[in-house]
PDB file of C-alpha atoms in Angstrom:
ATOM      1  CA  UNK A  28      10.363 -26.325 -36.236  1.00 42.00           C
ATOM      2  CA  UNK A  29      13.283 -24.566 -34.594  1.00 45.00           C
ATOM      3  CA  UNK A  30      15.954 -26.630 -33.057  1.00 49.00           C
ATOM      4  CA  UNK A  31      17.895 -23.794 -31.650  1.00 51.00           C
ATOM      5  CA  UNK A  32      19.042 -24.421 -28.122  1.00 52.00           C
ATOM      6  CA  UNK A  33      17.857 -22.010 -25.293  1.00 49.00           C
ATOM      7  CA  UNK A  34      20.441 -19.409 -24.586  1.00 53.00           C
ATOM      8  CA  UNK A  35      20.731 -16.729 -21.930  1.00 53.00           C
ATOM      9  CA  UNK A  36      21.853 -13.263 -23.068  1.00 56.00           C
ATOM     10  CA  UNK A  37      23.197 -10.367 -21.261  1.00 59.00           C
ATOM     11  CA  UNK A  38      21.949  -8.069 -24.153  1.00 68.00           C
ATOM     12  CA  UNK A  39      19.855  -5.088 -23.015  1.00 82.00           C
ATOM     13  CA  UNK A  40      16.515  -6.102 -24.314  1.00 92.00           C
ATOM     14  CA  UNK A  41      13.315  -4.237 -23.645  1.00 94.00           C
ATOM     15  CA  UNK A  42      12.683  -6.812 -20.983  1.00 95.00           C
ATOM     16  CA  UNK A  43      15.854  -6.148 -19.117  1.00 94.00           C
ATOM     17  CA  UNK A  44      15.323  -2.243 -19.364  1.00 96.00           C
ATOM     18  CA  UNK A  45      11.820  -2.713 -17.984  1.00 97.00           C
ATOM     19  CA  UNK A  46      13.220  -4.856 -15.082  1.00 96.00           C
ATOM     20  CA  UNK A  47      15.620  -2.092 -14.248  1.00 97.00           C
ATOM     21  CA  UNK A  48      12.808   0.371 -14.057  1.00 98.00           C
ATOM     22  CA  UNK A  49      10.923  -1.783 -11.355  1.00 98.00           C
ATOM     23  CA  UNK A  50      12.159   0.289  -8.211  1.00 98.00           C
ATOM     24  CA  UNK A  51      10.906   3.578  -9.961  1.00 98.00           C
ATOM     25  CA  UNK A  52       7.810   1.840 -11.026  1.00 98.00           C
ATOM     26  CA  UNK A  53       7.007   0.732  -7.459  1.00 99.00           C
ATOM     27  CA  UNK A  54       7.844   4.121  -6.052  1.00 99.00           C
ATOM     28  CA  UNK A  55       5.550   5.667  -8.530  1.00 98.00           C
ATOM     29  CA  UNK A  56       2.784   3.480  -7.760  1.00 99.00           C
ATOM     30  CA  UNK A  57       3.025   3.852  -3.968  1.00 98.00           C
ATOM     31  CA  UNK A  58       3.201   7.561  -4.302  1.00 98.00           C
ATOM     32  CA  UNK A  59       0.809   8.349  -7.226  1.00 98.00           C
ATOM     33  CA  UNK A  60      -1.844   5.916  -6.224  1.00 98.00           C
ATOM     34  CA  UNK A  61      -1.735   6.328  -2.604  1.00 97.00           C
ATOM     35  CA  UNK A  62      -4.853   8.174  -2.241  1.00 98.00           C
ATOM     36  CA  UNK A  63      -6.992   5.813  -4.313  1.00 98.00           C
ATOM     37  CA  UNK A  64      -5.389   2.700  -2.559  1.00 98.00           C
ATOM     38  CA  UNK A  65      -6.410   4.436   0.830  1.00 98.00           C
ATOM     39  CA  UNK A  66      -9.900   5.076  -0.354  1.00 98.00           C
ATOM     40  CA  UNK A  67     -10.383   1.573  -1.771  1.00 98.00           C
ATOM     41  CA  UNK A  68      -8.858   0.164   1.393  1.00 98.00           C
ATOM     42  CA  UNK A  69     -11.345   2.045   3.469  1.00 98.00           C
ATOM     43  CA  UNK A  70     -14.200   0.872   1.192  1.00 98.00           C
ATOM     44  CA  UNK A  71     -13.242  -2.748   1.603  1.00 98.00           C
ATOM     45  CA  UNK A  72     -12.998  -2.134   5.449  1.00 97.00           C
ATOM     46  CA  UNK A  73     -16.377  -0.684   5.656  1.00 97.00           C
ATOM     47  CA  UNK A  74     -17.958  -3.478   3.452  1.00 96.00           C
ATOM     48  CA  UNK A  75     -16.256  -6.012   5.827  1.00 97.00           C
ATOM     49  CA  UNK A  76     -16.315  -8.695   3.226  1.00 98.00           C
ATOM     50  CA  UNK A  77     -16.709 -12.410   4.347  1.00 98.00           C
ATOM     51  CA  UNK A  78     -14.534 -13.555   1.262  1.00 98.00           C
ATOM     52  CA  UNK A  79     -12.576 -12.394  -1.715  1.00 98.00           C
ATOM     53  CA  UNK A  80     -12.764 -13.491  -5.312  1.00 98.00           C
ATOM     54  CA  UNK A  81     -10.194 -12.655  -8.092  1.00 98.00           C
ATOM     55  CA  UNK A  82     -10.526 -12.314 -11.771  1.00 98.00           C
ATOM     56  CA  UNK A  83      -7.482 -12.435 -14.077  1.00 98.00           C
ATOM     57  CA  UNK A  84      -5.569 -14.277 -16.679  1.00 97.00           C
ATOM     58  CA  UNK A  85      -1.783 -14.968 -17.495  1.00 96.00           C
ATOM     59  CA  UNK A  86       0.730 -13.126 -15.393  1.00 97.00           C
ATOM     60  CA  UNK A  87      -2.079 -10.978 -13.826  1.00 98.00           C
ATOM     61  CA  UNK A  88      -3.661 -14.334 -12.506  1.00 98.00           C
ATOM     62  CA  UNK A  89      -0.245 -15.181 -10.932  1.00 98.00           C
ATOM     63  CA  UNK A  90      -0.249 -11.922  -9.188  1.00 98.00           C
ATOM     64  CA  UNK A  91      -3.817 -12.696  -8.048  1.00 98.00           C
ATOM     65  CA  UNK A  92      -2.530 -15.977  -6.679  1.00 98.00           C
ATOM     66  CA  UNK A  93       0.103 -14.257  -4.764  1.00 97.00           C
ATOM     67  CA  UNK A  94      -2.471 -11.885  -3.397  1.00 97.00           C
ATOM     68  CA  UNK A  95      -4.610 -14.910  -2.268  1.00 98.00           C
ATOM     69  CA  UNK A  96      -1.894 -16.107  -0.157  1.00 96.00           C
ATOM     70  CA  UNK A  97      -1.085 -12.785   1.377  1.00 94.00           C
ATOM     71  CA  UNK A  98      -4.866 -11.976   2.218  1.00 96.00           C
ATOM     72  CA  UNK A  99      -5.420 -15.595   3.695  1.00 96.00           C
ATOM     73  CA  UNK A 100      -2.055 -15.424   5.720  1.00 92.00           C
ATOM     74  CA  UNK A 101      -2.706 -11.863   6.987  1.00 89.00           C
ATOM     75  CA  UNK A 102      -6.365 -11.071   6.914  1.00 93.00           C
ATOM     76  CA  UNK A 103      -7.824 -14.522   7.476  1.00 95.00           C
ATOM     77  CA  UNK A 104     -10.207 -14.251   4.572  1.00 96.00           C
ATOM     78  CA  UNK A 105     -10.793 -17.014   2.060  1.00 98.00           C
ATOM     79  CA  UNK A 106      -9.735 -16.051  -1.554  1.00 98.00           C
ATOM     80  CA  UNK A 107     -10.957 -17.969  -4.629  1.00 98.00           C
ATOM     81  CA  UNK A 108     -10.253 -17.349  -8.332  1.00 97.00           C
ATOM     82  CA  UNK A 109     -13.289 -17.087 -10.592  1.00 97.00           C
ATOM     83  CA  UNK A 110     -12.804 -18.192 -14.163  1.00 95.00           C
ATOM     84  CA  UNK A 111     -13.711 -15.266 -16.374  1.00 95.00           C
ATOM     85  CA  UNK A 112     -15.411 -17.699 -18.890  1.00 95.00           C
ATOM     86  CA  UNK A 113     -18.205 -18.152 -16.340  1.00 94.00           C
ATOM     87  CA  UNK A 114     -19.545 -14.760 -17.520  1.00 93.00           C
ATOM     88  CA  UNK A 115     -18.005 -14.111 -20.874  1.00 92.00           C
ATOM     89  CA  UNK A 116     -18.750 -17.660 -22.464  1.00 92.00           C
ATOM     90  CA  UNK A 117     -21.299 -19.170 -20.261  1.00 94.00           C
ATOM     91  CA  UNK A 118     -23.335 -16.059 -19.449  1.00 92.00           C
ATOM     92  CA  UNK A 119     -23.888 -17.367 -15.731  1.00 93.00           C
ATOM     93  CA  UNK A 120     -24.448 -14.950 -12.713  1.00 93.00           C
ATOM     94  CA  UNK A 121     -22.753 -15.574  -9.352  1.00 95.00           C
ATOM     95  CA  UNK A 122     -24.185 -14.816  -6.033  1.00 95.00           C
ATOM     96  CA  UNK A 123     -21.430 -12.672  -4.481  1.00 97.00           C
ATOM     97  CA  UNK A 124     -23.039 -10.456  -1.902  1.00 96.00           C
ATOM     98  CA  UNK A 125     -20.779  -9.896   1.123  1.00 96.00           C
ATOM     99  CA  UNK A 126     -17.644 -10.218  -1.027  1.00 98.00           C
ATOM    100  CA  UNK A 127     -14.935  -8.112  -2.572  1.00 98.00           C
ATOM    101  CA  UNK A 128     -13.830  -8.885  -6.111  1.00 98.00           C
ATOM    102  CA  UNK A 129     -10.183  -7.900  -7.320  1.00 99.00           C
ATOM    103  CA  UNK A 130      -9.917  -7.831 -11.113  1.00 99.00           C
ATOM    104  CA  UNK A 131      -6.440  -7.491 -12.658  1.00 98.00           C
ATOM    105  CA  UNK A 132      -5.643  -6.600 -16.090  1.00 98.00           C
ATOM    106  CA  UNK A 133      -2.614  -4.658 -17.438  1.00 96.00           C
ATOM    107  CA  UNK A 134      -4.620  -3.360 -20.385  1.00 97.00           C
ATOM    108  CA  UNK A 135      -7.993  -3.148 -18.534  1.00 97.00           C
ATOM    109  CA  UNK A 136      -9.533  -4.168 -21.971  1.00 97.00           C
ATOM    110  CA  UNK A 137      -9.802  -7.845 -21.999  1.00 96.00           C
ATOM    111  CA  UNK A 138     -13.357  -8.537 -22.729  1.00 96.00           C
ATOM    112  CA  UNK A 139     -13.899 -11.437 -20.406  1.00 96.00           C
ATOM    113  CA  UNK A 140     -12.158  -9.811 -17.438  1.00 98.00           C
ATOM    114  CA  UNK A 141     -14.574  -6.799 -17.934  1.00 98.00           C
ATOM    115  CA  UNK A 142     -17.601  -9.094 -18.166  1.00 96.00           C
ATOM    116  CA  UNK A 143     -16.645 -10.883 -15.067  1.00 97.00           C
ATOM    117  CA  UNK A 144     -16.149  -7.705 -13.156  1.00 97.00           C
ATOM    118  CA  UNK A 145     -19.481  -6.383 -14.252  1.00 97.00           C
ATOM    119  CA  UNK A 146     -21.083  -9.753 -13.247  1.00 97.00           C
ATOM    120  CA  UNK A 147     -19.445  -9.568  -9.830  1.00 97.00           C
ATOM    121  CA  UNK A 148     -20.617  -6.256  -9.153  1.00 98.00           C
ATOM    122  CA  UNK A 149     -24.191  -6.923 -10.268  1.00 96.00           C
ATOM    123  CA  UNK A 150     -23.978 -10.006  -8.038  1.00 96.00           C
ATOM    124  CA  UNK A 151     -23.345  -7.884  -4.959  1.00 97.00           C
ATOM    125  CA  UNK A 152     -19.502  -7.790  -4.783  1.00 98.00           C
ATOM    126  CA  UNK A 153     -17.444  -4.578  -4.013  1.00 98.00           C
ATOM    127  CA  UNK A 154     -15.289  -4.515  -7.062  1.00 99.00           C
ATOM    128  CA  UNK A 155     -11.770  -3.163  -7.205  1.00 99.00           C
ATOM    129  CA  UNK A 156      -9.910  -2.904 -10.531  1.00 99.00           C
ATOM    130  CA  UNK A 157      -6.051  -3.202 -10.695  1.00 99.00           C
ATOM    131  CA  UNK A 158      -4.800  -2.054 -13.989  1.00 98.00           C
ATOM    132  CA  UNK A 159      -2.072  -0.048 -15.789  1.00 98.00           C
ATOM    133  CA  UNK A 160      -4.584   1.778 -17.887  1.00 96.00           C
ATOM    134  CA  UNK A 161      -6.628   4.231 -15.655  1.00 94.00           C
ATOM    135  CA  UNK A 162      -9.206   5.080 -18.343  1.00 94.00           C
ATOM    136  CA  UNK A 163     -10.283   1.628 -19.425  1.00 98.00           C
ATOM    137  CA  UNK A 164     -13.503  -0.533 -19.606  1.00 98.00           C
ATOM    138  CA  UNK A 165     -12.332  -2.500 -16.408  1.00 98.00           C
ATOM    139  CA  UNK A 166     -11.774   0.694 -14.580  1.00 98.00           C
ATOM    140  CA  UNK A 167     -15.210   2.127 -15.468  1.00 98.00           C
ATOM    141  CA  UNK A 168     -16.889  -1.152 -14.527  1.00 97.00           C
ATOM    142  CA  UNK A 169     -15.402  -1.329 -11.025  1.00 98.00           C
ATOM    143  CA  UNK A 170     -16.336   0.583  -7.827  1.00 98.00           C
ATOM    144  CA  UNK A 171     -12.570   1.540  -7.315  1.00 99.00           C
ATOM    145  CA  UNK A 172      -9.957   1.523  -9.889  1.00 98.00           C
ATOM    146  CA  UNK A 173      -6.153   1.461  -9.049  1.00 99.00           C
ATOM    147  CA  UNK A 174      -3.731   2.716 -11.419  1.00 99.00           C
ATOM    148  CA  UNK A 175      -0.567   0.698 -11.118  1.00 99.00           C
ATOM    149  CA  UNK A 176       1.418   3.420 -12.902  1.00 98.00           C
ATOM    150  CA  UNK A 177       4.042   0.985 -14.342  1.00 98.00           C
ATOM    151  CA  UNK A 178       4.433   2.994 -17.434  1.00 96.00           C
ATOM    152  CA  UNK A 179       4.579   1.653 -20.842  1.00 95.00           C
ATOM    153  CA  UNK A 180       5.652  -1.976 -21.262  1.00 94.00           C
ATOM    154  CA  UNK A 181       7.170  -2.727 -24.773  1.00 94.00           C
ATOM    155  CA  UNK A 182       8.259  -6.382 -23.758  1.00 94.00           C
ATOM    156  CA  UNK A 183       5.734  -9.197 -24.396  1.00 91.00           C
ATOM    157  CA  UNK A 184       6.938 -10.786 -21.380  1.00 94.00           C
ATOM    158  CA  UNK A 185       5.376  -8.680 -18.432  1.00 96.00           C
ATOM    159  CA  UNK A 186       7.830  -7.568 -15.687  1.00 97.00           C
ATOM    160  CA  UNK A 187       7.149  -4.271 -14.022  1.00 98.00           C
ATOM    161  CA  UNK A 188       3.153  -4.629 -14.595  1.00 98.00           C
ATOM    162  CA  UNK A 189       3.286  -7.909 -12.763  1.00 98.00           C
ATOM    163  CA  UNK A 190       5.221  -6.645  -9.877  1.00 98.00           C
ATOM    164  CA  UNK A 191       3.356  -3.397  -9.571  1.00 99.00           C
ATOM    165  CA  UNK A 192       0.039  -5.387  -9.621  1.00 99.00           C
ATOM    166  CA  UNK A 193       1.213  -7.641  -6.793  1.00 98.00           C
ATOM    167  CA  UNK A 194       2.474  -4.705  -4.753  1.00 99.00           C
ATOM    168  CA  UNK A 195      -0.819  -2.682  -5.388  1.00 98.00           C
ATOM    169  CA  UNK A 196      -2.564  -5.812  -4.102  1.00 98.00           C
ATOM    170  CA  UNK A 197      -0.461  -5.848  -0.899  1.00 98.00           C
ATOM    171  CA  UNK A 198      -0.983  -2.031  -0.492  1.00 98.00           C
ATOM    172  CA  UNK A 199      -4.713  -2.409  -0.879  1.00 98.00           C
ATOM    173  CA  UNK A 200      -4.898  -5.163   1.759  1.00 97.00           C
ATOM    174  CA  UNK A 201      -2.534  -2.985   4.204  1.00 97.00           C
ATOM    175  CA  UNK A 202      -4.824  -0.177   3.951  1.00 98.00           C
ATOM    176  CA  UNK A 203      -8.027  -2.309   4.352  1.00 97.00           C
ATOM    177  CA  UNK A 204      -6.599  -3.960   7.371  1.00 96.00           C
ATOM    178  CA  UNK A 205      -4.757  -1.015   8.906  1.00 96.00           C
ATOM    179  CA  UNK A 206      -1.477  -2.778   8.738  1.00 97.00           C
ATOM    180  CA  UNK A 207       1.051   0.010   9.396  1.00 97.00           C
ATOM    181  CA  UNK A 208       3.805  -2.282   9.548  1.00 97.00           C
ATOM    182  CA  UNK A 209       3.090  -3.571   6.078  1.00 97.00           C
ATOM    183  CA  UNK A 210       2.901  -0.152   4.701  1.00 97.00           C
ATOM    184  CA  UNK A 211       6.256   0.694   6.163  1.00 98.00           C
ATOM    185  CA  UNK A 212       7.797  -2.414   4.550  1.00 97.00           C
ATOM    186  CA  UNK A 213       6.244  -1.603   1.155  1.00 98.00           C
ATOM    187  CA  UNK A 214       7.865   1.824   1.434  1.00 98.00           C
ATOM    188  CA  UNK A 215      11.083   0.115   1.583  1.00 98.00           C
ATOM    189  CA  UNK A 216      10.406  -2.099  -1.400  1.00 98.00           C
ATOM    190  CA  UNK A 217      12.155   0.148  -4.023  1.00 98.00           C
ATOM    191  CA  UNK A 218      15.438  -0.065  -2.314  1.00 98.00           C
ATOM    192  CA  UNK A 219      15.190  -3.826  -2.013  1.00 97.00           C
ATOM    193  CA  UNK A 220      14.246  -4.310  -5.605  1.00 98.00           C
ATOM    194  CA  UNK A 221      17.084  -2.127  -6.609  1.00 97.00           C
ATOM    195  CA  UNK A 222      19.569  -4.416  -4.569  1.00 97.00           C
ATOM    196  CA  UNK A 223      17.917  -7.487  -6.045  1.00 95.00           C
ATOM    197  CA  UNK A 224      18.471  -6.085  -9.750  1.00 95.00           C
ATOM    198  CA  UNK A 225      22.180  -5.500  -8.911  1.00 95.00           C
ATOM    199  CA  UNK A 226      22.837  -9.089  -7.963  1.00 92.00           C
ATOM    200  CA  UNK A 227      24.710 -11.352 -10.237  1.00 89.00           C
ATOM    201  CA  UNK A 228      21.849 -14.140 -10.918  1.00 86.00           C
ATOM    202  CA  UNK A 229      23.158 -15.000 -14.524  1.00 82.00           C
ATOM    203  CA  UNK A 230      26.499 -16.819 -13.330  1.00 81.00           C
ATOM    204  CA  UNK A 231      24.481 -19.122 -11.084  1.00 77.00           C
ATOM    205  CA  UNK A 232      21.629 -19.713 -13.304  1.00 80.00           C
ATOM    206  CA  UNK A 233      23.328 -20.149 -16.669  1.00 79.00           C
ATOM    207  CA  UNK A 234      25.682 -22.810 -15.674  1.00 76.00           C
ATOM    208  CA  UNK A 235      22.809 -25.066 -14.394  1.00 78.00           C
ATOM    209  CA  UNK A 236      20.028 -24.166 -16.807  1.00 84.00           C
ATOM    210  CA  UNK A 237      21.375 -22.719 -20.153  1.00 79.00           C
ATOM    211  CA  UNK A 238      21.625 -26.044 -22.183  1.00 80.00           C
ATOM    212  CA  UNK A 239      18.568 -27.702 -20.484  1.00 84.00           C
ATOM    213  CA  UNK A 240      15.245 -28.149 -22.384  1.00 87.00           C
ATOM    214  CA  UNK A 241      13.096 -28.674 -19.364  1.00 92.00           C
ATOM    215  CA  UNK A 242      12.876 -27.319 -15.879  1.00 93.00           C
ATOM    216  CA  UNK A 243      10.842 -27.594 -12.558  1.00 95.00           C
ATOM    217  CA  UNK A 244      10.252 -24.532 -10.386  1.00 96.00           C
ATOM    218  CA  UNK A 245       8.936 -25.141  -6.922  1.00 96.00           C
ATOM    219  CA  UNK A 246       7.652 -22.925  -4.287  1.00 95.00           C
ATOM    220  CA  UNK A 247       4.922 -22.811  -1.469  1.00 94.00           C
ATOM    221  CA  UNK A 248       2.349 -20.298  -0.397  1.00 93.00           C
ATOM    222  CA  UNK A 249       3.241 -16.943  -2.023  1.00 94.00           C
ATOM    223  CA  UNK A 250       6.269 -18.415  -3.493  1.00 95.00           C
ATOM    224  CA  UNK A 251       4.090 -20.877  -5.393  1.00 95.00           C
ATOM    225  CA  UNK A 252       2.612 -17.888  -7.342  1.00 96.00           C
ATOM    226  CA  UNK A 253       6.084 -16.647  -8.135  1.00 97.00           C
ATOM    227  CA  UNK A 254       6.952 -20.257  -9.331  1.00 97.00           C
ATOM    228  CA  UNK A 255       4.158 -19.886 -11.914  1.00 98.00           C
ATOM    229  CA  UNK A 256       5.220 -16.611 -13.126  1.00 98.00           C
ATOM    230  CA  UNK A 257       8.836 -17.731 -13.442  1.00 96.00           C
ATOM    231  CA  UNK A 258       7.804 -20.864 -15.466  1.00 97.00           C
ATOM    232  CA  UNK A 259       5.845 -18.742 -17.726  1.00 97.00           C
ATOM    233  CA  UNK A 260       8.940 -16.422 -18.258  1.00 96.00           C
ATOM    234  CA  UNK A 261      11.105 -19.383 -19.014  1.00 94.00           C
ATOM    235  CA  UNK A 262       8.624 -20.476 -21.808  1.00 95.00           C
ATOM    236  CA  UNK A 263       8.253 -17.189 -23.149  1.00 94.00           C
ATOM    237  CA  UNK A 264      11.799 -15.999 -23.396  1.00 91.00           C
ATOM    238  CA  UNK A 265      13.885 -19.155 -23.549  1.00 89.00           C
ATOM    239  CA  UNK A 266      11.576 -21.600 -25.293  1.00 90.00           C
ATOM    240  CA  UNK A 267      12.131 -23.874 -22.358  1.00 92.00           C
ATOM    241  CA  UNK A 268       9.520 -26.507 -21.049  1.00 93.00           C
ATOM    242  CA  UNK A 269       9.276 -25.007 -17.553  1.00 95.00           C
ATOM    243  CA  UNK A 270       6.679 -26.243 -15.049  1.00 95.00           C
ATOM    244  CA  UNK A 271       5.759 -24.906 -11.698  1.00 97.00           C
ATOM    245  CA  UNK A 272       4.602 -27.233  -8.882  1.00 94.00           C
ATOM    246  CA  UNK A 273       3.894 -26.756  -5.201  1.00 93.00           C
ATOM    247  CA  UNK A 274       6.870 -28.221  -3.400  1.00 90.00           C
ATOM    248  CA  UNK A 275       4.260 -30.060  -1.351  1.00 90.00           C
ATOM    249  CA  UNK A 276       2.961 -31.879  -4.378  1.00 91.00           C
ATOM    250  CA  UNK A 277       5.810 -32.448  -6.568  1.00 89.00           C
ATOM    251  CA  UNK A 278       6.433 -35.872  -5.056  1.00 86.00           C
ATOM    252  CA  UNK A 279       2.919 -36.954  -6.209  1.00 84.00           C
ATOM    253  CA  UNK A 280       3.551 -37.813  -9.793  1.00 87.00           C
ATOM    254  CA  UNK A 281       5.767 -35.119 -11.384  1.00 88.00           C
ATOM    255  CA  UNK A 282       8.786 -36.432  -9.711  1.00 87.00           C
ATOM    256  CA  UNK A 283       8.811 -39.330 -12.051  1.00 87.00           C
ATOM    257  CA  UNK A 284      10.145 -37.095 -14.912  1.00 88.00           C
ATOM    258  CA  UNK A 285      13.216 -36.071 -12.883  1.00 89.00           C
ATOM    259  CA  UNK A 286      16.589 -37.797 -13.736  1.00 88.00           C
ATOM    260  CA  UNK A 287      20.223 -37.039 -13.420  1.00 88.00           C
ATOM    261  CA  UNK A 288      20.989 -33.350 -14.061  1.00 86.00           C
ATOM    262  CA  UNK A 289      17.306 -32.514 -14.336  1.00 91.00           C
ATOM    263  CA  UNK A 290      17.313 -28.943 -12.961  1.00 91.00           C
ATOM    264  CA  UNK A 291      15.146 -27.775 -10.444  1.00 92.00           C
ATOM    265  CA  UNK A 292      14.874 -24.153  -9.254  1.00 92.00           C
ATOM    266  CA  UNK A 293      13.396 -23.930  -5.671  1.00 93.00           C
ATOM    267  CA  UNK A 294      11.892 -20.558  -4.320  1.00 94.00           C
ATOM    268  CA  UNK A 295      12.740 -21.029  -0.704  1.00 88.00           C
ATOM    269  CA  UNK A 296      11.309 -18.203   1.105  1.00 83.00           C
ATOM    270  CA  UNK A 297      12.115 -18.122   4.676  1.00 76.00           C
ATOM    271  CA  UNK A 298       8.577 -18.423   5.995  1.00 67.00           C
ATOM    272  CA  UNK A 299       7.907 -21.558   3.931  1.00 52.00           C
TER     273      UNK A 299
END
């Protein structure tokens, strides 16, 4: 068992390089997949779904959770996550007539995600694949396939594919609802991402977190989805026991673990 303390490095890793590619990746998505986003949005608008289901795992599921809040807050549609095992392990069918299904997978090849997308389509859902692999089983199993155009991702820890998946979901919703203000805001995202990447996050975080073995990350609404993804990143890259909680729920049990100097990272969005 390794006893190495977690450390924060400024080395130019694959992950860091791919983070710096985010502004270009988002611009490429909005430009290169604009036509299919428009078409899929129109398809959803014409179907007029009564509810939305999402199918994803890992980082893709965190992007789906972000989309859940975005859809519920702006479109007023209930969104639920469907466990892929319902189709792949248990072989059950779901009655999804009158719904839209968003299936997210970077590779587009995960057998259980593909199986659930096929089951959703057979159950009456309008299916949309969000993937970084245009010619994939998931894309072929769906009514619409959105290529997020993030480019190759060599880091095991997803960065630009996670962000582009979330942005693709926002763009899809904007086209489905005819939200011109959201589309305009999305067009400005590459610039904002560039400014965020240029910020000095290391000096603030390293002093508080570098020598710690545990961490809580808190958020509400869309920020709760980002908290989940951030916790996964700390586990993957720092070997740190990081847990994400809703800021509304952390008082109910988890707070008992917090003592002096226990680090808590709060994602305090202005609308939460």
